[in-house]
Coordinates of C-alpha atoms in Angstrom, one line a residue:
M1 CA 76.1 85.8 117.8
A2 CA 76.8 82.2 116.6
V3 CA 73.2 81.8 115.5
V4 CA 73.5 85.0 113.3
A5 CA 76.8 83.7 111.8
K6 CA 75.3 80.4 111.1
A7 CA 72.4 82.0 109.3
E8 CA 74.7 84.2 107.3
R9 CA 76.8 81.2 106.2
R10 CA 73.6 79.5 105.0
M11 CA 72.5 82.6 103.0
I12 CA 76.0 82.9 101.4
S13 CA 75.9 79.3 100.5
A14 CA 72.4 79.6 99.0
R15 CA 73.4 82.7 96.9
T16 CA 76.6 81.0 95.7
K17 CA 74.8 77.8 94.7
A18 CA 72.2 79.9 92.9
A19 CA 74.8 81.9 91.0
L20 CA 76.7 78.8 90.0
A21 CA 73.5 77.1 88.7
A22 CA 72.6 80.3 86.7
A23 CA 76.1 80.4 85.2
K24 CA 76.0 76.7 84.3
A25 CA 72.5 77.2 82.7
R26 CA 74.1 80.0 80.6
G27 CA 76.7 77.5 79.3
V28 CA 79.7 78.8 81.3
K29 CA 82.4 76.1 81.7
M30 CA 82.9 75.5 85.4
G31 CA 86.2 74.6 87.0
G32 CA 89.8 75.5 86.1
F33 CA 91.3 72.3 84.5
R34 CA 89.9 71.9 80.9
G35 CA 91.7 68.6 80.2
V36 CA 94.5 70.2 78.2
L37 CA 98.0 70.3 79.4
P38 CA 100.2 73.0 77.7
T39 CA 103.0 71.7 75.5
D40 CA 106.5 73.0 75.4
Q41 CA 105.5 74.9 72.3
D42 CA 102.5 76.5 74.1
R43 CA 104.8 77.5 76.9
A44 CA 107.3 79.0 74.5
R45 CA 104.6 80.9 72.7
S46 CA 103.3 82.2 76.0
A47 CA 106.7 83.3 77.1
E48 CA 107.2 85.2 73.8
V49 CA 103.9 87.0 74.3
V50 CA 104.8 88.0 77.8
K51 CA 108.3 89.2 76.6
A52 CA 106.7 91.2 73.8
K53 CA 104.3 92.9 76.2
A54 CA 107.2 93.8 78.5
D55 CA 109.3 95.1 75.7
S56 CA 106.4 97.2 74.4
R57 CA 105.8 98.7 77.9
A58 CA 109.5 99.5 78.3
A59 CA 109.6 101.2 74.9
D60 CA 106.6 103.3 75.9
L61 CA 108.3 104.3 79.1
A62 CA 111.7 105.1 77.5
P63 CA 111.0 108.7 76.7
I64 CA 109.6 109.3 80.2
L65 CA 112.7 107.7 81.8
E66 CA 115.0 109.9 79.6
D67 CA 113.0 113.0 80.6
I68 CA 113.3 112.1 84.3
R69 CA 117.1 111.4 84.0
A70 CA 117.5 114.7 82.0
G71 CA 115.7 116.4 85.0
G72 CA 118.5 115.4 87.3
A73 CA 117.5 112.0 88.7
T74 CA 120.7 110.0 89.0
S75 CA 119.7 106.9 91.0
L76 CA 117.2 104.2 90.4
R77 CA 115.4 105.1 93.6
E78 CA 115.1 108.8 92.4
I79 CA 113.7 107.6 89.1
A80 CA 111.2 105.3 90.8
G81 CA 110.1 108.2 93.1
E82 CA 109.6 110.5 90.1
L83 CA 107.5 107.9 88.2
N84 CA 105.4 107.5 91.3
H85 CA 105.1 111.3 91.7
R86 CA 103.9 111.6 88.1
G87 CA 101.3 109.0 88.7
I88 CA 102.7 106.5 86.2
P89 CA 101.7 103.0 87.4
T90 CA 103.7 99.9 87.0
A91 CA 102.5 97.2 84.5
R92 CA 100.4 95.7 87.3
G93 CA 99.2 99.0 88.6
G94 CA 101.4 99.4 91.6
S95 CA 104.1 101.9 92.7
W96 CA 107.6 101.8 91.3
S97 CA 110.7 100.4 93.1
A98 CA 114.4 100.7 92.1
V99 CA 114.4 97.1 91.0
Q100 CA 111.5 97.6 88.6
V101 CA 113.2 100.7 87.2
N102 CA 116.4 98.7 86.7
R103 CA 114.5 96.0 84.8
V104 CA 112.8 98.6 82.5
L105 CA 116.1 100.3 81.9
A106 CA 117.7 97.0 81.0
R107 CA 115.0 96.3 78.4
T108 CA 115.2 99.8 76.9
A109 CA 119.0 99.6 76.7
G110 CA 119.0 96.2 75.0
G111 CA 120.2 94.1 77.9
V112 CA 122.2 96.8 79.8
A113 CA 121.9 96.7 83.6
W114 CA 122.3 99.8 85.7
N115 CA 124.1 99.3 89.0
A116 CA 125.5 101.5 91.7
A117 CA 129.1 102.5 91.2
P118 CA 131.7 100.8 93.3
G119 CA 132.0 102.4 96.7
T120 CA 128.4 103.9 96.7
T121 CA 125.3 102.7 98.4
R122 CA 123.3 100.4 96.2
G123 CA 120.7 102.3 94.2
M124 CA 122.4 105.6 94.8
A125 CA 124.2 107.9 92.3
P126 CA 126.3 107.8 90.3
L127 CA 125.0 105.1 88.1
T128 CA 127.3 102.9 86.0
C129 CA 126.3 100.9 82.9
V130 CA 127.4 97.3 82.8
V131 CA 127.0 96.0 79.3
G132 CA 125.6 92.5 78.8
F133 CA 125.6 91.7 82.6
D134 CA 129.2 90.3 82.2
P135 CA 131.0 90.7 85.5
G136 CA 134.3 90.8 83.6
T137 CA 133.2 93.9 81.6
Q138 CA 134.7 97.1 82.9
P139 CA 131.8 99.5 83.7
H140 CA 131.8 102.9 82.0
Q141 CA 130.3 106.0 83.5
H142 CA 127.0 107.3 81.9

């Protein structure tokens, strides 16, 4: 068995080396570091792009979330379950969780977080709206 494994390793190595040589011959740049370190301005611009994509995705999901809530879903967990049931993937293609729903709702509501009402299990109905994430703000029922 060890002889077979050794032969397989050699074949994989040969295929990998051949593929890398072919890519290099085509002019593909090899390696990850290209000699450029991002500046603070580059990082800020990158963060803006990521935020814009997230805002756009949240805006696309807003009507769906409203429809789900109008259908009777009252907790973040119920909303996540309905998004999964409808086959709507997350931004990265996975399944929804209550935390992700909370983040999307916060984006669609302009910085408003949705939390469980005092005395209820976290993520369960009824939901309260806490404006601006200020702990001193009195929650109002939605």
